[in-house]
Amino acid sequence: MAFNIGNQQGGVVNNVAGNQTVHGGQSAVFTAGGQEVRGLVRELRASIERTALPPAIEPEVRAELDSLDEEVARPEPDRETVAGRLGRITRLLSSAGALATAGTGLIGPLGALAGWLGALGQPILRAIAG
């Protein structure tokens, strides 16, 4: 049997010819190279621009996005700094009700970036899930 798979992304992907038994569960950590992470930040920015934000938080969200963009453009982004910026963006969007109304447009890139952060992204994932 041959598998011809172009490109896959996911938490855990199993391609099995026959039966598979998993003992002890499966887990994965989302990883992305610098270019993909910058693309996710661009996607997040585009989603936020399509979302009507209250004037009281819009400048702060944009400033955090600008700082986030600068950090992920570095050759070795500091994940703690990224987590802090992304956490603040998530809290601001949540306080404005934007996460509840914008749907996957915001949650997709937020979740992917939080996944890239690994353990540092867990608070963000909990915030967007609830």
Coordinates of C-alpha atoms in Angstrom, one line a residue:
M1 CA 0.0 0.0 0.0
A2 CA 1.3 3.5 -0.8
F3 CA 0.2 6.8 0.6
N4 CA 0.5 9.9 -1.6
I5 CA -0.1 12.8 0.7
G6 CA 0.8 16.3 -0.3
N7 CA 0.6 18.3 2.9
Q8 CA -1.0 17.7 6.2
Q9 CA -1.2 19.8 9.3
G10 CA -2.8 18.8 12.6
G11 CA -2.2 17.9 16.2
V12 CA -1.9 14.2 15.5
V13 CA -2.1 12.7 12.1
N14 CA -2.0 8.9 11.6
N15 CA -1.8 7.3 8.2
V16 CA -2.2 3.6 8.7
A17 CA -2.5 0.7 6.3
G18 CA -4.4 -1.7 8.4
N19 CA -5.3 -1.7 12.1
Q20 CA -3.8 0.7 14.7
T21 CA -4.0 0.4 18.4
V22 CA -2.9 3.3 20.6
H23 CA -1.9 2.8 24.2
G24 CA -1.4 5.7 26.5
G25 CA -2.9 8.4 24.2
Q26 CA -1.4 10.7 21.6
S27 CA -0.4 14.3 21.8
A28 CA 1.4 16.8 19.6
V29 CA 2.9 20.2 19.8
F30 CA 2.2 22.6 17.0
T31 CA 5.4 23.9 15.5
A32 CA 5.9 26.4 12.8
G33 CA 8.9 28.1 11.2
G34 CA 9.3 31.8 11.4
Q35 CA 7.6 32.5 8.1
E36 CA 4.5 30.5 9.1
V37 CA 4.3 32.3 12.4
R38 CA 4.6 35.7 10.7
G39 CA 1.8 34.6 8.4
L40 CA -0.4 33.7 11.3
V41 CA 0.2 37.2 12.8
R42 CA -0.8 38.7 9.4
E43 CA -3.9 36.6 9.4
L44 CA -4.8 37.7 12.9
R45 CA -4.3 41.3 12.0
A46 CA -6.5 41.0 8.9
S47 CA -9.2 39.3 11.0
I48 CA -9.0 42.0 13.6
E49 CA -9.3 44.7 10.9
R50 CA -12.5 43.1 9.7
T51 CA -13.9 43.1 13.3
A52 CA -15.6 46.2 14.7
L53 CA -13.7 47.0 17.8
P54 CA -14.9 49.5 20.4
P55 CA -12.8 52.8 20.0
A56 CA -11.7 52.5 23.7
I57 CA -9.6 49.3 23.0
E58 CA -8.8 49.6 19.3
P59 CA -5.5 51.6 19.7
E60 CA -4.3 49.2 22.4
V61 CA -5.1 46.2 20.2
R62 CA -3.2 47.7 17.3
A63 CA -0.2 48.6 19.4
E64 CA 0.0 45.0 20.8
L65 CA -0.3 43.7 17.2
D66 CA 2.5 45.9 16.0
S67 CA 4.7 44.7 18.9
L68 CA 3.7 41.1 18.3
D69 CA 4.6 41.5 14.6
E70 CA 8.0 43.0 15.4
E71 CA 8.8 40.2 17.8
V72 CA 7.9 37.3 15.4
A73 CA 9.9 39.0 12.7
R74 CA 13.1 38.5 14.8
P75 CA 15.3 35.5 13.8
E76 CA 14.6 33.9 17.2
P77 CA 11.3 35.3 18.6
D78 CA 11.1 35.2 22.4
R79 CA 8.1 33.0 23.1
E80 CA 7.4 34.5 26.5
T81 CA 7.2 38.0 24.9
V82 CA 4.9 36.6 22.2
A83 CA 2.7 34.9 24.8
G84 CA 2.4 38.1 26.8
R85 CA 1.4 40.1 23.7
L86 CA -1.0 37.4 22.4
G87 CA -2.5 37.1 25.9
R88 CA -3.2 40.8 26.1
I89 CA -4.7 40.8 22.6
T90 CA -6.9 37.9 23.6
R91 CA -8.1 39.5 26.8
L92 CA -8.8 42.8 25.0
L93 CA -10.8 41.0 22.3
S94 CA -12.6 38.9 24.8
S95 CA -13.6 42.0 27.0
A96 CA -15.0 43.6 23.9
G97 CA -17.0 40.5 23.0
A98 CA -15.1 40.2 19.7
L99 CA -14.2 36.6 20.3
A100 CA -17.8 35.6 20.7
T101 CA -19.0 37.4 17.6
A102 CA -16.1 37.0 15.2
G103 CA -16.0 33.2 15.2
T104 CA -13.2 31.3 13.5
G105 CA -11.7 34.3 11.8
L106 CA -10.1 35.4 15.1
I107 CA -10.0 32.0 16.9
G108 CA -8.2 30.2 14.1
P109 CA -5.0 32.4 14.1
L110 CA -5.2 32.9 17.9
G111 CA -5.4 29.1 18.4
A112 CA -2.6 28.4 15.9
L113 CA -0.3 30.9 17.5
A114 CA -1.1 29.6 21.0
G115 CA -0.3 26.1 19.8
W116 CA 3.1 27.3 18.5
L117 CA 3.8 28.7 22.0
G118 CA 3.3 25.2 23.5
A119 CA 2.8 25.4 27.3
L120 CA 3.0 29.2 27.2
G121 CA -0.1 29.2 25.0
Q122 CA -2.3 27.2 27.2
P123 CA -3.9 30.2 29.0
I124 CA -4.8 31.6 25.6
L125 CA -6.3 28.4 24.4
R126 CA -8.4 28.2 27.5
A127 CA -9.5 31.8 27.0
I128 CA -10.7 31.2 23.4
A129 CA -12.3 27.9 24.3
G130 CA -14.5 29.4 27.0

